[in-house]
CSV table of N, CA, C and O in Angstrom, one decimal:
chain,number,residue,atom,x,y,z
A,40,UNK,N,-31.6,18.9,-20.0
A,40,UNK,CA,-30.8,18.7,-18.8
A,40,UNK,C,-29.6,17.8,-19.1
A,40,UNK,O,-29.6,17.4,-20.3
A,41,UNK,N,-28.7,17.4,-18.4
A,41,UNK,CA,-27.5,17.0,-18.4
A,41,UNK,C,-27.4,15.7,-18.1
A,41,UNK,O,-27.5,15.4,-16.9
A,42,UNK,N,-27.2,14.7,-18.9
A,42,UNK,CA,-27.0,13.9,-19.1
A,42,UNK,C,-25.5,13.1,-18.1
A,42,UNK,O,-24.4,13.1,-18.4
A,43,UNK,N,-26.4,12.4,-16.1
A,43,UNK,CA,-25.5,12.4,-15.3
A,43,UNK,C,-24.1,11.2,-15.8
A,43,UNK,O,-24.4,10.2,-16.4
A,44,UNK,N,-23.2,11.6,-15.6
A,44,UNK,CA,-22.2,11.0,-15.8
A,44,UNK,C,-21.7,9.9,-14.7
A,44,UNK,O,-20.7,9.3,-15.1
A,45,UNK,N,-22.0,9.7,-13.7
A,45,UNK,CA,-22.3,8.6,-13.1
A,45,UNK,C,-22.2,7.1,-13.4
A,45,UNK,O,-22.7,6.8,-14.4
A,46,UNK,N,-21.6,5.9,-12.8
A,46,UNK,CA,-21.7,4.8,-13.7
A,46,UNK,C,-20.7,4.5,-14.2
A,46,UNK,O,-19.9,5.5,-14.3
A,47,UNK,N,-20.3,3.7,-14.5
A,47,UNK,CA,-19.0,2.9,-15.0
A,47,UNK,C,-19.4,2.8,-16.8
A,47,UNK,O,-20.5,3.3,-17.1
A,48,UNK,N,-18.5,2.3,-17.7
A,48,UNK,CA,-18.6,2.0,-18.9
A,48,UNK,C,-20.2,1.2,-19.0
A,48,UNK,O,-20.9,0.9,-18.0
A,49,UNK,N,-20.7,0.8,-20.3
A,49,UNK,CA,-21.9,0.2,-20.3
A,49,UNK,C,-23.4,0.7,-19.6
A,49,UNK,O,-24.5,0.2,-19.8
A,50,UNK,N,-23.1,1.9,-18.9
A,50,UNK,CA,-23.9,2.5,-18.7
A,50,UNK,C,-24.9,3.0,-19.7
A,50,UNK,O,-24.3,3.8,-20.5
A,51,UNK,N,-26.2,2.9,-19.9
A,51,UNK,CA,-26.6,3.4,-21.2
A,51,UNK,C,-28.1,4.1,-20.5
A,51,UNK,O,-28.9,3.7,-19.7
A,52,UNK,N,-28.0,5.5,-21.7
A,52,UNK,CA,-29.7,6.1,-21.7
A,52,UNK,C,-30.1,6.4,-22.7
A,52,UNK,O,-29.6,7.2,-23.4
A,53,UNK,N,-31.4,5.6,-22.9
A,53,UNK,CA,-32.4,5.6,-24.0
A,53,UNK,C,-33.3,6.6,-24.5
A,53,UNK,O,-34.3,6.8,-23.8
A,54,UNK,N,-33.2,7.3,-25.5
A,54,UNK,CA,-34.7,8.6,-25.5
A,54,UNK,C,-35.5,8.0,-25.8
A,54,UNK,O,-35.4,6.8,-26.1
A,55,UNK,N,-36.5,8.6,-25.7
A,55,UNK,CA,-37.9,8.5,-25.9
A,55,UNK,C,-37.9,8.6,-27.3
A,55,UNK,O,-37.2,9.4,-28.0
A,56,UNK,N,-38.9,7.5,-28.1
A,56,UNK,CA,-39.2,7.6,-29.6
A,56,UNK,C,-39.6,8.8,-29.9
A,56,UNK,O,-40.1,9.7,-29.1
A,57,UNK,N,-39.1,8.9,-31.5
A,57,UNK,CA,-39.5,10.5,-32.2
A,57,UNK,C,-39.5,10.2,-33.8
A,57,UNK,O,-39.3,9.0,-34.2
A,58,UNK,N,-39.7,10.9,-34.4
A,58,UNK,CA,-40.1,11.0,-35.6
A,58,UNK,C,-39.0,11.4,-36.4
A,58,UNK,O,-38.3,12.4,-36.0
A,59,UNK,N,-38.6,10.4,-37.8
A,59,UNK,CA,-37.3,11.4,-38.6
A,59,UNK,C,-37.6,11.3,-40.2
A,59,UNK,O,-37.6,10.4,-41.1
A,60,UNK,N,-38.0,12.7,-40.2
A,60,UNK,CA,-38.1,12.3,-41.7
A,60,UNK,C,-39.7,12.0,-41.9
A,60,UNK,O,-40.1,11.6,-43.0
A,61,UNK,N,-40.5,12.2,-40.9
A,61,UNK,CA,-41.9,12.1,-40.7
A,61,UNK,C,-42.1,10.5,-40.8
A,61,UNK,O,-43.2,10.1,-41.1
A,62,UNK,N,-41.1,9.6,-40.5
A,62,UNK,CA,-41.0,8.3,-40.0
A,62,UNK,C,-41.2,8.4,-38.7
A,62,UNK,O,-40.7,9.3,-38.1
A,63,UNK,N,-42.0,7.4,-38.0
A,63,UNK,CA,-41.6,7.2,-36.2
A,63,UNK,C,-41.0,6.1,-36.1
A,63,UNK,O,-40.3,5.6,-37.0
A,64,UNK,N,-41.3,5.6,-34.9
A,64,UNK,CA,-40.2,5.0,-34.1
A,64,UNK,C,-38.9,5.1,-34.3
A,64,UNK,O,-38.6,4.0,-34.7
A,65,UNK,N,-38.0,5.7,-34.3
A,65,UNK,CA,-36.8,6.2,-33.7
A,65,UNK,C,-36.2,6.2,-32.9
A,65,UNK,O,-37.0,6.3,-32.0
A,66,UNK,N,-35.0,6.1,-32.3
A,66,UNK,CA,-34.4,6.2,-31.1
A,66,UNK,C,-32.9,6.1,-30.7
A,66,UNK,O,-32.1,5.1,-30.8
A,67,UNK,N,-32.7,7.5,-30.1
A,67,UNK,CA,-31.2,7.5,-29.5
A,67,UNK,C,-30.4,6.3,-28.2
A,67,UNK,O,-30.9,6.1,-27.0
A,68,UNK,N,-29.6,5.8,-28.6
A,68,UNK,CA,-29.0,5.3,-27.9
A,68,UNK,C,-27.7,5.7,-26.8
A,68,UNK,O,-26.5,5.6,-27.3
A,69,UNK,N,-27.7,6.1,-25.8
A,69,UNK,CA,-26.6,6.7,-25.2
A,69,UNK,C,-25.8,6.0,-24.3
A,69,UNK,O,-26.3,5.7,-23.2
A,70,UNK,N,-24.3,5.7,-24.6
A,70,UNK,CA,-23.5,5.2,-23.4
A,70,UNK,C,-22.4,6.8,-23.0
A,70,UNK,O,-21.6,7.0,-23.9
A,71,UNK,N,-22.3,7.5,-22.2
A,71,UNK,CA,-21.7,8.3,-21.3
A,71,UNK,C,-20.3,8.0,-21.1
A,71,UNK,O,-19.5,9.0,-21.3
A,72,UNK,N,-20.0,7.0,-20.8
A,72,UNK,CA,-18.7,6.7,-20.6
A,72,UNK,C,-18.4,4.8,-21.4
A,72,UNK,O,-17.9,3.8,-20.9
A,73,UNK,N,-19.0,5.3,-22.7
A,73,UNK,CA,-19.0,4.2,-23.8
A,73,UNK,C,-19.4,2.6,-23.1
A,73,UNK,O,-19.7,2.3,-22.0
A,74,UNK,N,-19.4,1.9,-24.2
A,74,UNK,CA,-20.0,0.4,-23.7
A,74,UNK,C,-19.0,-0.2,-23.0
A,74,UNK,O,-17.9,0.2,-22.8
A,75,UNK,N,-19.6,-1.2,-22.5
A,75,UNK,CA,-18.7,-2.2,-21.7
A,75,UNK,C,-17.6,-2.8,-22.5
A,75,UNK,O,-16.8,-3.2,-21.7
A,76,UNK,N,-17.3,-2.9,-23.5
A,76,UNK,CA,-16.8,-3.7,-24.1
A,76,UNK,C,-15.6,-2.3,-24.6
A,76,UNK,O,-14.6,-2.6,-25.3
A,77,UNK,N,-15.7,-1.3,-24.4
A,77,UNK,CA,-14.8,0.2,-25.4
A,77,UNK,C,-13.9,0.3,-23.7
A,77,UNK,O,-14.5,0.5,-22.6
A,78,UNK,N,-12.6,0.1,-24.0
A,78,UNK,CA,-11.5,0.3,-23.4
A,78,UNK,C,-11.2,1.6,-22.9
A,78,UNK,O,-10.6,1.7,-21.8
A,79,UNK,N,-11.7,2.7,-23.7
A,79,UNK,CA,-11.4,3.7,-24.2
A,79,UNK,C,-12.2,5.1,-23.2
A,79,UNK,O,-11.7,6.2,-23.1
A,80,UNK,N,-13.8,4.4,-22.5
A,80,UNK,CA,-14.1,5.0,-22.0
A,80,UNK,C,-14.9,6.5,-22.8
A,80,UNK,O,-15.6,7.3,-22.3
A,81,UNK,N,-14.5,6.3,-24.4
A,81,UNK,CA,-15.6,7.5,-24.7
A,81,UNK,C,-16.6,7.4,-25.1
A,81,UNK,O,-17.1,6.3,-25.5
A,82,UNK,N,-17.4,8.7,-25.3
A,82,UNK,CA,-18.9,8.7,-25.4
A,82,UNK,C,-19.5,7.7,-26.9
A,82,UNK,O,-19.0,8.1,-27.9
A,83,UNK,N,-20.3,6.8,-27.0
A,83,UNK,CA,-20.9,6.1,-27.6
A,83,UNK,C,-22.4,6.5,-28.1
A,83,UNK,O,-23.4,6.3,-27.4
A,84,UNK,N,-22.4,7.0,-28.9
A,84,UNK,CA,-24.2,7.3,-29.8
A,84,UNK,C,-24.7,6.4,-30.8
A,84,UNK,O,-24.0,6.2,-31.8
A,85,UNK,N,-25.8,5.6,-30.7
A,85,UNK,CA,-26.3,5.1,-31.9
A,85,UNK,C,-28.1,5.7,-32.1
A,85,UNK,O,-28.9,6.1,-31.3
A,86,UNK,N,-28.3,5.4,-33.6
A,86,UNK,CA,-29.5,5.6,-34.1
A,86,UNK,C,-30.0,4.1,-34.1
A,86,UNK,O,-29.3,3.2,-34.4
A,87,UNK,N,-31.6,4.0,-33.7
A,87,UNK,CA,-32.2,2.6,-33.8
A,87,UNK,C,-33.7,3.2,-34.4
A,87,UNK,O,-34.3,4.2,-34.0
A,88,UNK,N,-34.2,2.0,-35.8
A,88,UNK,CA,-35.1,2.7,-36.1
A,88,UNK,C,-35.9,1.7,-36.7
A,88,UNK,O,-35.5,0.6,-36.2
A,89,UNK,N,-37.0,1.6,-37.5
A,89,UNK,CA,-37.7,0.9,-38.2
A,89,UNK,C,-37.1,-0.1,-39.2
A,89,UNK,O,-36.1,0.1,-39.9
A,90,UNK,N,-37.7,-1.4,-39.2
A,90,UNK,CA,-36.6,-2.3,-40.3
A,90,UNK,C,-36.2,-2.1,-41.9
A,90,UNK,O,-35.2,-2.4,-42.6
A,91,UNK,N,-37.2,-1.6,-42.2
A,91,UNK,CA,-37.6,-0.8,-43.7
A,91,UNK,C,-37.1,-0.1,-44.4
A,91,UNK,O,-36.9,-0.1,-45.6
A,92,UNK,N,-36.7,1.1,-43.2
A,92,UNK,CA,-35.9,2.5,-43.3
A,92,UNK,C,-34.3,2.6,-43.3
A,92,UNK,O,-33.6,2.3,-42.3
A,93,UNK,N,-33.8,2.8,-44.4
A,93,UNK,CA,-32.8,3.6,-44.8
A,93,UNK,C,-31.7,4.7,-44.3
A,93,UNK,O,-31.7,5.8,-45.0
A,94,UNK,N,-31.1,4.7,-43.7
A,94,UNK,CA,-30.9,6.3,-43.1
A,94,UNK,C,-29.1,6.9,-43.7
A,94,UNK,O,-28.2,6.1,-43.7
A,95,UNK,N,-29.0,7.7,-43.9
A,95,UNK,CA,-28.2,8.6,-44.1
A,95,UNK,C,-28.2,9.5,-42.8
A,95,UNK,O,-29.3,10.1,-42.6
A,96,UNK,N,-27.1,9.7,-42.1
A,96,UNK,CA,-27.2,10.9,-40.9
A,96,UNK,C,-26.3,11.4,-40.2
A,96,UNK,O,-25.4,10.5,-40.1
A,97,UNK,N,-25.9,12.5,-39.6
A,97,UNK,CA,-25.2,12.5,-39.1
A,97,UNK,C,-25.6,12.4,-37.4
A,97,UNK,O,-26.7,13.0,-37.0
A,98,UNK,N,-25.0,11.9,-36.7
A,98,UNK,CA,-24.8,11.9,-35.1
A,98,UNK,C,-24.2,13.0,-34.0
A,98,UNK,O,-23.0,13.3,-34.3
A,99,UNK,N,-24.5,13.5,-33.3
A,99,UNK,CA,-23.7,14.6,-32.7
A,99,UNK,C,-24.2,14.6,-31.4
A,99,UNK,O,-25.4,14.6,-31.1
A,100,UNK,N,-22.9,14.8,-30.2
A,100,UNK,CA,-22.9,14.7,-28.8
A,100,UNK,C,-22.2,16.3,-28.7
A,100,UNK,O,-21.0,16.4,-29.1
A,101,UNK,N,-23.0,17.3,-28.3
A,101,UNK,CA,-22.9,18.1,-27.3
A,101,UNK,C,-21.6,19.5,-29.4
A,101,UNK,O,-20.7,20.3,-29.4
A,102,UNK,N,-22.6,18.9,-30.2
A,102,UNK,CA,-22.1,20.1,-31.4
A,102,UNK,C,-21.2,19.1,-32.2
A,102,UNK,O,-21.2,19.2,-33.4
A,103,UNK,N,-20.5,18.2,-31.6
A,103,UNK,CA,-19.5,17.9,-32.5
A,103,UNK,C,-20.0,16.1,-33.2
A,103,UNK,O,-20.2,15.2,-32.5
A,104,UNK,N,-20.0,16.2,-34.5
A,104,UNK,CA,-20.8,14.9,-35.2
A,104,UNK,C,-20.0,13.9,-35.6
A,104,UNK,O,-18.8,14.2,-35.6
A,105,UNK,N,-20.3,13.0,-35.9
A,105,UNK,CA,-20.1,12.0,-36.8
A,105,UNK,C,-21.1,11.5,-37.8
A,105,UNK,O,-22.3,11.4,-37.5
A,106,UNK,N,-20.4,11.0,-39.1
A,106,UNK,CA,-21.4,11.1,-40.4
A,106,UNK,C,-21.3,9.8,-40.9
A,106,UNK,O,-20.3,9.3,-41.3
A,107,UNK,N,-22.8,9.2,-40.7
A,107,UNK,CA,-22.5,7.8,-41.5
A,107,UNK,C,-22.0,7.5,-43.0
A,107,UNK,O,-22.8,7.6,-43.9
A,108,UNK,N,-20.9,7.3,-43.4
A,108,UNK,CA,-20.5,6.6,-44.6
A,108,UNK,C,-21.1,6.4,-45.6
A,108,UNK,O,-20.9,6.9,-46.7
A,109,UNK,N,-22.2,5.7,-45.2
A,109,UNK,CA,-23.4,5.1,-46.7
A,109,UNK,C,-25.3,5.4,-46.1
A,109,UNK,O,-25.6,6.1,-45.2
A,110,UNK,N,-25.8,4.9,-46.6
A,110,UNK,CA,-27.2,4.7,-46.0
A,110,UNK,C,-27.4,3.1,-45.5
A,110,UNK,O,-27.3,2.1,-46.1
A,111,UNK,N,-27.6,3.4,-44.4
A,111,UNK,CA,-27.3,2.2,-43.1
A,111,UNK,C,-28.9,2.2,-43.0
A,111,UNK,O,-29.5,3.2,-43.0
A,112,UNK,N,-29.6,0.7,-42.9
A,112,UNK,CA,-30.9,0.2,-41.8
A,112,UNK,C,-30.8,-0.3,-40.2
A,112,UNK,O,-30.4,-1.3,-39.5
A,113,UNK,N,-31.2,1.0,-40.0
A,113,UNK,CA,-30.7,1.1,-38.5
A,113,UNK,C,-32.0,0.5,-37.4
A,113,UNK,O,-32.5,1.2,-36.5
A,114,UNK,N,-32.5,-0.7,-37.7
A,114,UNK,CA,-33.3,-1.5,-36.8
A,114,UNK,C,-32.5,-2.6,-35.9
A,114,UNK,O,-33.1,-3.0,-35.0
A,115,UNK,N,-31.2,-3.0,-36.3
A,115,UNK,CA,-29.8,-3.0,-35.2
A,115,UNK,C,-29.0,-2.2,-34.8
A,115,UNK,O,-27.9,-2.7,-34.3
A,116,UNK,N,-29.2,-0.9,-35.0
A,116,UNK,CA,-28.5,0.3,-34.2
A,116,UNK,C,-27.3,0.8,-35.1
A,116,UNK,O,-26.7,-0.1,-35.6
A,117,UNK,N,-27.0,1.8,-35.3
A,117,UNK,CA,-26.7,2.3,-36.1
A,117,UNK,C,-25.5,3.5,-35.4
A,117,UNK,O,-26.1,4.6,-35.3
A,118,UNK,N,-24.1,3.7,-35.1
A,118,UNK,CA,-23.6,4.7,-34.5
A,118,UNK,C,-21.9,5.1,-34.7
A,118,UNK,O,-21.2,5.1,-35.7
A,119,UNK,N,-21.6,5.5,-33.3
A,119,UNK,CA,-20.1,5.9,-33.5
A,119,UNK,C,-19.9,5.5,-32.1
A,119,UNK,O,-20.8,5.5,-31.3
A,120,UNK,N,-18.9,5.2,-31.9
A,120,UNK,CA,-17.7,5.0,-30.4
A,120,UNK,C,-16.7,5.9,-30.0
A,120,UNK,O,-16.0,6.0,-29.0
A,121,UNK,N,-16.8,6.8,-31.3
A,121,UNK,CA,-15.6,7.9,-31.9
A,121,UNK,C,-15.7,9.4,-30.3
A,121,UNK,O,-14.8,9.9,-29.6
A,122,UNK,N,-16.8,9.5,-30.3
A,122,UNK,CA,-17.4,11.1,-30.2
A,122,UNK,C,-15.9,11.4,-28.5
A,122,UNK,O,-15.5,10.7,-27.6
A,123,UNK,N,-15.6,12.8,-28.8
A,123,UNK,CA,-14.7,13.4,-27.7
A,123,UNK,C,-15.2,13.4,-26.3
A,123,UNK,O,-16.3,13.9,-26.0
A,124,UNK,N,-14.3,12.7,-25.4
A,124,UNK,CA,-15.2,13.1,-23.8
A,124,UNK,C,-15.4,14.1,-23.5
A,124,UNK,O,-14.7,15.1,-23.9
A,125,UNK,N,-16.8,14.3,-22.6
A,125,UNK,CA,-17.1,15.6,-22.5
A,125,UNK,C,-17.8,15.4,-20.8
A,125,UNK,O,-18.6,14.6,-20.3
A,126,UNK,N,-17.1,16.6,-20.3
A,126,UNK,CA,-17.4,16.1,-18.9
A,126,UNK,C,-19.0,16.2,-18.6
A,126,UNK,O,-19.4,15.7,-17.6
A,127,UNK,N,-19.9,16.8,-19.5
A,127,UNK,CA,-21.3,16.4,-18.9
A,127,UNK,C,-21.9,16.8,-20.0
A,127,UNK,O,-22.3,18.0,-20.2
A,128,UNK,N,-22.0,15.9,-21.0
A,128,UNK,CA,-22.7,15.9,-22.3
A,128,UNK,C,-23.9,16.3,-22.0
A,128,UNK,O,-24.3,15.7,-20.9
A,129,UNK,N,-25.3,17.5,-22.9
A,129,UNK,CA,-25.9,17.9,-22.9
A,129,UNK,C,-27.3,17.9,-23.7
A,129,UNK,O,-28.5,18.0,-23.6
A,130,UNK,N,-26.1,17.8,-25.0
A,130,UNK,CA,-27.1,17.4,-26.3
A,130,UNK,C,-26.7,16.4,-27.3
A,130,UNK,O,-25.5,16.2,-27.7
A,131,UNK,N,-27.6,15.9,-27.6
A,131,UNK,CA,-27.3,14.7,-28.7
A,131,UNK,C,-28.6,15.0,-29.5
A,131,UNK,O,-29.8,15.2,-29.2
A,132,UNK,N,-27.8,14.9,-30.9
A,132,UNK,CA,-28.4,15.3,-31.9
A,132,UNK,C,-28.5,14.4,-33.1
A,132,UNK,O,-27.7,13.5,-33.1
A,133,UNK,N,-29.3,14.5,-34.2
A,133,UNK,CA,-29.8,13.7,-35.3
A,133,UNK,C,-29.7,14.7,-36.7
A,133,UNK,O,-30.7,15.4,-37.0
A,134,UNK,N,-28.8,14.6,-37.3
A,134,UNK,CA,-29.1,15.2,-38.3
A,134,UNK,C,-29.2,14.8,-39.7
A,134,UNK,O,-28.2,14.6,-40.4
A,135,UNK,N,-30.7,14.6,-40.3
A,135,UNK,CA,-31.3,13.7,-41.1
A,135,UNK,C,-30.6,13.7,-42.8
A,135,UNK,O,-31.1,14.6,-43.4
A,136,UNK,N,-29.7,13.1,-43.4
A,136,UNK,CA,-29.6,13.4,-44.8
A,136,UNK,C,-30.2,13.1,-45.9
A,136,UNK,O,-30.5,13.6,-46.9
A,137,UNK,N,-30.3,11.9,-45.3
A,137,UNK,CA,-31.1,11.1,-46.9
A,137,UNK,C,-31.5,9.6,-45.8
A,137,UNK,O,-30.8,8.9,-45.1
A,138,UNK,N,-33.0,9.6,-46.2
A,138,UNK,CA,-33.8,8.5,-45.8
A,138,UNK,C,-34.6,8.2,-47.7
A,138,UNK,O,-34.9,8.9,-48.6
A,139,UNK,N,-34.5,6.4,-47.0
A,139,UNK,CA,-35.3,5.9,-48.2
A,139,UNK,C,-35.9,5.0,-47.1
A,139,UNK,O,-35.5,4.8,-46.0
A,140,UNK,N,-37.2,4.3,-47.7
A,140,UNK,CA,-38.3,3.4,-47.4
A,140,UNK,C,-37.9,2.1,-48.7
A,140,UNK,O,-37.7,2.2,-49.9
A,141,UNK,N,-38.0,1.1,-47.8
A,141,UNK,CA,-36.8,-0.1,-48.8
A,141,UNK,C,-38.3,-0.7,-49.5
A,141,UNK,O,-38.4,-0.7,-50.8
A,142,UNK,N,-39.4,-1.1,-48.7
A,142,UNK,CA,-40.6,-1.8,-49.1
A,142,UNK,C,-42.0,-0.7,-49.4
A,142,UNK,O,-43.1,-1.1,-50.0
A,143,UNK,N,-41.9,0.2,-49.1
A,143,UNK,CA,-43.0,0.7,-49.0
A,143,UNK,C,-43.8,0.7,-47.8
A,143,UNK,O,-44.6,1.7,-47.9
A,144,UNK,N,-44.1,0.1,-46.8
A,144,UNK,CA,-44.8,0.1,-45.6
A,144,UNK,C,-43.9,0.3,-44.7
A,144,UNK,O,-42.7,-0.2,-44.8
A,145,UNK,N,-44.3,1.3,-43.7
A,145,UNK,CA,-43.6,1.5,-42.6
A,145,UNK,C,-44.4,1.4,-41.5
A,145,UNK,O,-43.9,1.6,-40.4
């Protein structure tokens, strides 16, 4: 379903944990019409994950991505501010490149 656009800037919706990489706890972060603080008004995605974990990934709102740079530990969130408005974003996506496990326990 469709992700309501509703809401001023800072508006944000959270998924539900999921598994990456056969890692859990996971989780998309979504602002709609970007954070409070983005002038700019566009769509905002971050990755939030385990402290441990490593990630390599790409991000993507409704097909079109953004690709993290390096391998980022995304247990303080992890994203882009970049992604194009879209009048009623639908899908947000995770696409896994390279995970490492920094300690061994997850």
């Amino acid at each position: 379903s469709a992700v309501s656009m509703c809401g001023d800037s800072g508006f944000k919706v959270d998924s539900p944990t999921f598994d990456l990489g056969g890692i859990p706890g996971f989780r998309l972060e979504f602002y709609p019409r970007g954070q409070k603080t983005s002038s700019s008004q566009r769509p905002c995605l971050f990755l939030w994950g385990p402290q441990q974990v490593r990630v390599l990934a790409e991000l993507s709102v409704d097909g079109k991505g953004c690709r993290f740079d390096r391998l980022y530990t995304v247990d303080r969130g992890q994203g882009f501010r970049t992604f194009p408005t879209t009048e009623s974003p639908s899908l947000l996506g995770v696409k896994l490149l390279e995970l490492w496990v920094v300690d061994g326990t997850v």
